């Protein structure tokens, strides 16, 4: 099983790392303690509750938020954390829920967590939920308690038993693209880390939010106004010369413009009258015609 996303490593609202700040979860209107599996900075959750009543990731309804208990292997501490994240009545936790909770509690990459879970599954029945005992060993490893107290009688389960070595240290934060940087998916990308959505291969976009320690960022593409991308999937493009006030001509190679032709045809010359730093779209004025919306890649500066 591969991690589907990196949501638990970062706040699901602002996309910056969860580590080092108070973490909260959304409260269900009734029944379960948590509305969904996603985690937020405490201040982001409070801000979210002022404007929305559904999780921005999975649309689960919620009413308010609550702090996530501290994760640790000591009996009372672990029990409080486990009871908070457990989402069924059997006392077991689904793998994806456990991975999200571990990533929210400790500054570990989700890939490292899933690698550890794969090791555990090879020792037991693949695909089974994680029991309270086996998950406690993951917490002991991630928190370093097992390394500090090697003689402690950690509760174990015959299935899903993780290896004893501590989790690998979190990697150093990757380089990030500057805000409004012009990017596109690299030619080496077969499938982006967060999927294609409606994005088209080769189309340029602008970075809306800086990459956090996870390497994720939000990019405004013509086909997706705010698409989550991983830095390793993107390549940096030079700034476009198509800026406000520039004299431009419609490329002859523009066979089907993104915003359609309207009254415009290839080779027509006009002036850019509007251009935003966070968008590839510009507005061009032609003599005796209404303003026409186009992408920077469909125009040449003359």
Coordinates of C-alpha atoms in Angstrom, one line a residue:
X1 CA 0.0 0.0 0.0
X2 CA 1.3 3.4 -0.9
X3 CA 0.4 6.7 0.9
X4 CA -2.3 8.4 -1.1
X5 CA -1.4 11.9 0.1
X6 CA 0.6 13.8 2.7
X7 CA -2.4 15.4 4.5
X8 CA -1.5 14.3 8.0
X9 CA 2.0 15.8 7.8
X10 CA 0.6 19.3 7.3
X11 CA -2.4 21.3 8.3
X12 CA -5.3 20.4 6.0
X13 CA -6.3 24.1 6.0
X14 CA -3.1 26.2 5.5
X15 CA -0.8 23.3 4.2
X16 CA 2.1 24.3 6.5
X17 CA 3.7 21.6 8.8
X18 CA 1.8 20.5 11.9
X19 CA 5.0 19.9 13.9
X20 CA 5.8 22.4 16.6
X21 CA 2.2 23.8 17.0
X22 CA -0.9 22.7 18.8
X23 CA -2.9 20.3 16.7
X24 CA -6.7 20.0 16.7
X25 CA -9.3 17.8 15.0
X26 CA -12.9 18.6 14.0
X27 CA -15.7 17.4 16.3
X28 CA -18.6 15.4 14.8
X29 CA -22.1 16.9 15.3
X30 CA -23.1 13.7 17.2
X31 CA -21.8 10.2 17.7
X32 CA -18.1 9.8 17.0
X33 CA -15.7 12.1 18.8
X34 CA -13.9 13.1 15.6
X35 CA -15.7 14.3 12.5
X36 CA -13.0 12.9 10.1
X37 CA -9.4 11.7 10.0
X38 CA -7.9 15.1 9.1
X39 CA -5.8 17.4 11.4
X40 CA -5.4 21.1 11.7
X41 CA -3.4 23.7 13.6
X42 CA -5.6 24.8 16.5
X43 CA -5.9 28.4 15.2
X44 CA -6.7 27.2 11.7
X45 CA -9.4 25.0 13.0
X46 CA -10.9 27.9 15.0
X47 CA -10.8 30.1 11.8
X48 CA -12.3 27.3 9.8
X49 CA -15.2 27.0 12.2
X50 CA -16.1 30.6 11.7
X51 CA -16.9 30.2 8.0
X52 CA -17.5 26.6 7.3
X53 CA -19.4 23.6 8.8
X54 CA -17.7 20.9 6.6
X55 CA -14.2 19.7 6.4
X56 CA -12.4 21.4 3.5
X57 CA -10.8 18.0 2.5
X58 CA -13.6 15.4 2.8
X59 CA -16.7 17.6 3.4
X60 CA -17.6 15.8 6.6
X61 CA -20.0 17.9 8.7
X62 CA -18.5 19.2 12.0
X63 CA -19.3 21.4 15.0
X64 CA -16.2 23.1 16.5
X65 CA -12.8 21.5 17.1
X66 CA -10.9 19.9 20.0
X67 CA -7.2 19.6 20.8
X68 CA -5.6 16.2 19.9
X69 CA -4.2 14.5 23.0
X70 CA -0.5 14.1 23.3
X71 CA 0.9 10.8 21.9
X72 CA 3.1 8.7 24.1
X73 CA 3.7 5.1 25.0
X74 CA 3.0 5.5 28.8
X75 CA -0.2 3.7 29.7
X76 CA -2.4 6.7 30.6
X77 CA -1.0 8.9 27.8
X78 CA -1.3 6.3 25.1
X79 CA -4.8 5.2 26.1
X80 CA -6.1 8.8 25.9
X81 CA -4.5 9.2 22.5
X82 CA -5.7 5.8 21.2
X83 CA -9.3 6.4 22.4
X84 CA -9.3 9.7 20.6
X85 CA -8.1 8.4 17.2
X86 CA -10.0 5.0 17.2
X87 CA -12.9 5.1 14.8
X88 CA -14.7 1.8 15.5
X89 CA -16.0 -0.1 18.3
X90 CA -13.7 -3.1 18.0
X91 CA -10.6 -1.4 19.5
X92 CA -8.7 -1.7 16.2
X93 CA -7.6 1.2 14.0
X94 CA -7.6 1.2 10.2
X95 CA -4.1 1.6 8.7
X96 CA -4.8 4.9 6.9
X97 CA -6.2 6.4 10.1
X98 CA -3.3 5.2 12.2
X99 CA -0.8 6.6 9.7
X100 CA -2.5 10.0 9.7
X101 CA -2.5 10.1 13.4
X102 CA 1.2 9.1 13.7
X103 CA 2.2 11.7 11.2
X104 CA 0.2 14.4 13.0
X105 CA 1.8 13.4 16.3
X106 CA 5.4 13.1 15.2
X107 CA 7.5 14.9 12.5
X108 CA 7.8 11.8 10.3
X109 CA 7.2 11.6 6.6
X110 CA 4.2 9.5 5.7
X111 CA 6.2 7.4 3.4
X112 CA 8.4 6.4 6.4
X113 CA 5.3 5.5 8.4
X114 CA 3.9 3.4 5.6
X115 CA 7.2 1.6 5.2
X116 CA 7.1 0.7 8.8
X117 CA 3.5 -0.5 8.5
X118 CA 4.5 -2.7 5.5
X119 CA 7.2 -4.3 7.7
X120 CA 4.5 -5.0 10.3
X121 CA 2.1 -6.5 7.8
X122 CA 4.6 -8.9 6.5
X123 CA 4.9 -10.3 10.0
X124 CA 1.1 -10.7 10.4
X125 CA -2.0 -10.8 8.3
X126 CA -1.8 -8.2 5.5
X127 CA -4.6 -5.7 5.4
X128 CA -5.8 -6.3 9.0
X129 CA -6.4 -3.3 11.3
X130 CA -3.8 -2.3 13.8
X131 CA -4.6 -3.4 17.4
X132 CA -4.1 -1.2 20.4
X133 CA -1.0 -3.2 21.4
X134 CA 0.7 -3.2 18.1
X135 CA 0.0 0.5 17.6
X136 CA 1.5 1.2 21.0
X137 CA 4.8 -0.2 19.7
X138 CA 4.7 2.3 16.8
X139 CA 4.2 5.1 19.2
X140 CA 7.0 3.9 21.4
X141 CA 9.4 3.8 18.4
X142 CA 8.4 7.2 17.0
X143 CA 8.6 8.9 20.4
X144 CA 11.9 7.3 21.3
X145 CA 10.5 5.8 24.5
X146 CA 11.4 2.3 23.5
X147 CA 15.0 3.2 22.8
X148 CA 15.3 5.1 26.1
X149 CA 13.7 2.2 28.1
X150 CA 14.8 -1.0 26.3
X151 CA 14.0 -3.2 29.3
X152 CA 10.4 -2.1 29.6
X153 CA 7.8 -4.8 29.1
X154 CA 6.1 -3.3 26.1
X155 CA 2.7 -4.9 25.3
X156 CA 3.0 -6.8 22.1
X157 CA 0.6 -8.5 19.7
X158 CA 1.4 -11.6 17.6
X159 CA 0.3 -9.8 14.5
X160 CA 1.3 -6.5 13.0
X161 CA 4.5 -6.4 15.2
X162 CA 6.8 -3.6 13.9
X163 CA 10.6 -3.9 13.9
X164 CA 12.4 -2.6 17.0
X165 CA 14.5 0.2 15.3
X166 CA 13.3 3.7 15.8
X167 CA 11.5 5.5 13.0
X168 CA 14.0 7.2 10.6
X169 CA 14.6 10.9 11.3
X170 CA 12.5 13.4 9.3
X171 CA 14.3 14.6 6.2
X172 CA 15.4 18.2 6.0
X173 CA 12.9 20.6 4.5
X174 CA 13.1 20.7 0.7
X175 CA 13.7 23.8 -1.3
X176 CA 10.5 25.7 -2.1
X177 CA 9.3 27.7 -5.0
X178 CA 8.7 31.4 -4.4
X179 CA 5.2 32.7 -4.3
X180 CA 3.9 33.4 -7.9
X181 CA 6.7 31.4 -9.4
X182 CA 5.8 30.0 -12.8
X183 CA 5.8 26.1 -12.8
X184 CA 4.5 23.1 -14.7
X185 CA 4.6 19.3 -14.2
X186 CA 7.9 17.9 -15.4
X187 CA 8.2 15.7 -18.4
X188 CA 9.4 12.8 -16.1
X189 CA 6.0 12.7 -14.2
X190 CA 3.8 9.8 -15.1
X191 CA 1.3 10.5 -12.3
X192 CA 1.7 13.4 -9.9
X193 CA 1.8 12.6 -6.2
X194 CA -1.6 14.1 -5.8
X195 CA -3.0 13.1 -9.2
X196 CA -3.8 15.1 -12.3
X197 CA -7.3 16.3 -11.5
X198 CA -8.2 18.4 -14.5
X199 CA -4.6 19.6 -15.0
X200 CA -3.2 19.1 -18.5
X201 CA 0.3 17.9 -19.1
X202 CA 2.5 20.8 -20.2
X203 CA 0.3 23.7 -18.9
X204 CA 1.9 26.3 -16.8
X205 CA 0.7 27.6 -13.5
X206 CA 1.6 30.0 -10.7
X207 CA 2.4 29.0 -7.1
X208 CA -0.2 30.3 -4.7
X209 CA 1.3 29.2 -1.4
X210 CA 4.9 28.3 -0.4
X211 CA 5.9 24.7 -0.1
X212 CA 6.0 23.5 3.5
X213 CA 8.4 21.0 5.1
X214 CA 6.5 18.2 3.3
X215 CA 7.3 19.7 -0.1
X216 CA 3.7 20.4 -1.0
X217 CA 2.4 23.6 -2.4
X218 CA -0.8 25.0 -4.0
X219 CA -0.6 25.9 -7.7
X220 CA -3.1 27.9 -9.8
X221 CA -3.4 26.1 -13.2
X222 CA -5.8 27.2 -15.9
X223 CA -7.6 23.9 -15.5
X224 CA -7.4 23.7 -11.6
X225 CA -7.6 27.0 -9.7
X226 CA -5.8 25.6 -6.6
X227 CA -4.2 22.2 -7.1
X228 CA -2.0 20.6 -4.5
X229 CA 1.4 19.5 -5.9
X230 CA 4.6 18.1 -4.6
X231 CA 7.8 20.0 -5.5
X232 CA 9.4 16.9 -7.0
X233 CA 6.8 16.8 -9.7
X234 CA 7.3 20.4 -10.8
X235 CA 9.8 22.2 -12.9
X236 CA 10.5 26.0 -12.7
X237 CA 9.7 28.0 -15.8
X238 CA 11.2 31.4 -16.6
X239 CA 8.9 34.4 -15.9
X240 CA 6.6 35.2 -18.7
X241 CA 7.3 38.3 -20.8
X242 CA 3.6 38.7 -21.3
X243 CA 2.8 41.5 -18.7
X244 CA 0.5 44.4 -18.5
X245 CA 1.2 46.9 -21.2
X246 CA 3.1 44.5 -23.5
X247 CA 2.3 44.4 -27.2
X248 CA 1.5 40.8 -28.1
X249 CA 0.5 38.7 -31.1
X250 CA -1.6 35.6 -31.0
X251 CA 0.6 32.6 -31.8
X252 CA -0.1 30.9 -35.1
X253 CA 0.4 27.6 -33.3
X254 CA -2.5 28.3 -31.0
X255 CA -4.9 25.8 -32.6
X256 CA -7.5 25.8 -29.8
X257 CA -7.1 28.5 -27.2
X258 CA -8.1 27.6 -23.6
X259 CA -10.7 30.4 -23.6
X260 CA -11.8 29.8 -27.2
X261 CA -11.3 32.0 -30.2
X262 CA -14.3 34.4 -30.1
X263 CA -13.6 37.2 -32.6
X264 CA -9.8 36.7 -32.5
X265 CA -7.7 34.7 -35.0
X266 CA -3.9 33.7 -35.1
X267 CA -1.6 36.6 -36.0
X268 CA -3.7 39.4 -34.6
X269 CA -1.9 42.0 -32.5
X270 CA -3.1 43.7 -29.4
X271 CA -2.1 45.1 -26.0
X272 CA -2.2 43.3 -22.6
X273 CA -4.6 45.4 -20.4
X274 CA -4.8 43.1 -17.4
X275 CA -2.4 40.5 -15.9
X276 CA -2.4 39.1 -12.4
X277 CA 0.8 37.7 -10.8
X278 CA -1.0 34.6 -9.5
X279 CA -2.6 33.5 -12.9
X280 CA -1.5 32.5 -16.4
X281 CA -4.5 34.3 -17.8
X282 CA -4.3 37.8 -19.2
X283 CA -6.7 40.1 -21.0
X284 CA -5.8 41.5 -24.4
X285 CA -7.4 44.4 -26.2
X286 CA -7.5 44.5 -30.0
X287 CA -8.6 47.4 -32.1
X288 CA -12.4 47.6 -32.6
X289 CA -12.9 44.3 -30.6
X290 CA -14.1 43.5 -27.1
X291 CA -11.3 42.4 -24.7
X292 CA -10.2 38.8 -25.1
X293 CA -8.9 36.5 -22.4
X294 CA -5.9 34.3 -23.2
X295 CA -3.1 32.3 -21.6
X296 CA 0.5 33.7 -21.6
X297 CA 1.6 30.6 -23.5
X298 CA -0.8 31.4 -26.4
X299 CA 0.9 34.8 -27.0
X300 CA 4.2 36.2 -28.2
X301 CA 5.6 39.6 -27.2
X302 CA 6.4 41.8 -30.2

